[in-house]
């Protein structure tokens, strides 16, 4: 059965718009401030990520140690990610972000002092990576669910895509600059520059106009809110499909911090500049994918599945590329497919969630996306060290491909969709116009934010016989 969700209208009686341009969400002043601060901060973050990975390799010479570093940075998301979502629902998200971004900046400053003083040891890197993960466990669900408060439902899908484009633009500039700075002035100053970059995002958050935010009501503190969020997602098969696929690909497919370092250092025997270039090339593809998603302006589950299939397939093929440049070139379409998948999954989950549940739902989303890295990172790192980076990359791509095909078959059986390779590729292309209906009409005007109790699981959800009851997302 093909699900044809009915459009939901806003409080002004107008249907939620499809797409008015690639950069339509930037017409919101608060989002412009947020995006500008994120551009600077994300660039610094990517510079630090390159410096951190290279520092661990210098201190240990082990890709397993690099996988442990990555795992420790994401372990708090696995342990505390659900509680981070609860906190995001209980408190004002802008205030939370000011706190978490301040902590992240201070951690980068401490790391800079340790490296520049010559006192750094690998356990210092691991400890600070874990601390960064703790801050991220609260920051991510708050930041993800804050986007809709800046732009409203109408521009959410576009804003999510532009956020991804912003992140990937920084990923292009950051690794390239980071690699050059490591060679020129050393890793310590890269950490210092990242600490300074957090000032930009803090200034943007402080300068926002509170009256222009579409502030969602905070949820009064009650017992059982974590279980309530889990029950809500469990009762929504459409959310479960997206979150489960994100979990598999996030755990096994997105370990490029480990695999790209391994390919650069052990397969192609290149230096930090070449390592940074691989990250930059991958980011070029990801940026293209984000801009295509922004132009598309709507969300379909078939886009999510198609992008996941292409991502897993190309990642598996990349493992067998014979030379540095053939490997680097294939990273471009891998980045396009990966970012198309990410933005489709994020928009699907946010648009399909009740406002009072959104923080907890995004906490679960980020838990499975990032929390699986402590399992997948060390595993892929061990495979790369024991059997070679090619094996590690291939296994990650293969698992992602199998998961995507499994979800695609399940969706086809429940909704009557025929899976055809040509149609799957066509689904990833931007549409000229499409409708992005919502599960409930959230006011386009700013609202007050009194504390309220969470709405019952499933409120505002239209069920279907197939079980995929999210009228905000087309199959």
Short mmCIF file of N, CA and C in Angstrom, two decimals, residues 10 19 48 56 69 95 132 137 147 193 206 213 217 220 265 275 300 306 310 327 351 374 415 425 450 462:
data_model
loop_
_atom_site.label_atom_id
_atom_site.label_comp_id
_atom_site.label_asym_id
_atom_site.label_seq_id
_atom_site.Cartn_x
_atom_site.Cartn_y
_atom_site.Cartn_z
N UNK A 10 -0.71 25.20 8.60
CA UNK A 10 -0.25 25.97 9.73
C UNK A 10 -1.43 26.66 10.39
N UNK A 19 9.60 24.07 -0.99
CA UNK A 19 10.95 24.62 -1.04
C UNK A 19 10.91 25.97 -1.74
N UNK A 48 41.04 20.63 15.07
CA UNK A 48 41.43 19.89 16.26
C UNK A 48 41.32 18.39 16.05
N UNK A 56 47.74 11.26 18.45
CA UNK A 56 47.67 9.89 18.96
C UNK A 56 48.57 8.96 18.15
N UNK A 69 40.62 6.21 21.11
CA UNK A 69 40.39 7.65 21.28
C UNK A 69 39.02 8.05 20.75
N UNK A 95 20.15 28.25 26.55
CA UNK A 95 20.96 28.31 27.77
C UNK A 95 21.86 27.06 27.88
N UNK A 132 35.04 15.73 26.44
CA UNK A 132 34.35 16.33 25.30
C UNK A 132 33.08 15.54 24.98
N UNK A 137 27.10 14.89 24.85
CA UNK A 137 25.89 14.12 25.15
C UNK A 137 24.70 15.02 25.45
N UNK A 147 17.09 23.84 16.40
CA UNK A 147 16.98 24.34 15.04
C UNK A 147 15.55 24.75 14.73
N UNK A 193 43.86 27.35 18.78
CA UNK A 193 42.99 28.06 17.84
C UNK A 193 41.56 27.55 17.93
N UNK A 206 24.39 34.49 22.29
CA UNK A 206 24.04 35.61 23.16
C UNK A 206 23.31 36.71 22.39
N UNK A 213 12.46 33.76 18.66
CA UNK A 213 12.57 32.31 18.76
C UNK A 213 11.19 31.69 18.91
N UNK A 217 7.63 24.68 24.62
CA UNK A 217 7.43 24.55 26.07
C UNK A 217 8.41 23.54 26.67
N UNK A 220 8.03 19.79 32.46
CA UNK A 220 8.23 19.76 33.90
C UNK A 220 8.89 18.44 34.31
N UNK A 265 48.40 6.56 6.42
CA UNK A 265 49.65 6.23 7.11
C UNK A 265 50.22 4.88 6.70
N UNK A 275 46.83 13.16 4.57
CA UNK A 275 45.74 12.73 5.44
C UNK A 275 44.65 13.80 5.49
N UNK A 300 11.71 11.97 2.29
CA UNK A 300 11.09 10.71 1.94
C UNK A 300 11.92 9.56 2.51
N UNK A 306 17.66 4.69 -0.11
CA UNK A 306 18.48 4.71 -1.32
C UNK A 306 19.87 5.25 -1.03
N UNK A 310 23.52 3.19 -1.44
CA UNK A 310 24.62 3.70 -2.26
C UNK A 310 25.86 3.93 -1.39
N UNK A 327 41.38 6.32 -4.77
CA UNK A 327 40.69 6.23 -3.48
C UNK A 327 40.09 7.58 -3.11
N UNK A 351 10.74 15.97 12.17
CA UNK A 351 9.39 16.31 11.73
C UNK A 351 8.36 15.31 12.23
N UNK A 374 31.78 3.91 20.14
CA UNK A 374 32.66 3.19 21.06
C UNK A 374 32.73 1.69 20.78
N UNK A 415 4.77 -1.14 2.55
CA UNK A 415 4.16 -0.02 1.84
C UNK A 415 3.94 -0.28 0.36
N UNK A 425 18.25 5.65 -7.29
CA UNK A 425 19.16 6.75 -7.61
C UNK A 425 18.37 8.02 -7.88
N UNK A 450 6.12 28.07 29.02
CA UNK A 450 5.86 27.57 30.35
C UNK A 450 6.15 26.09 30.43
N UNK A 462 -1.04 10.21 13.02
CA UNK A 462 -2.04 9.51 12.24
C UNK A 462 -1.54 8.12 11.92
#
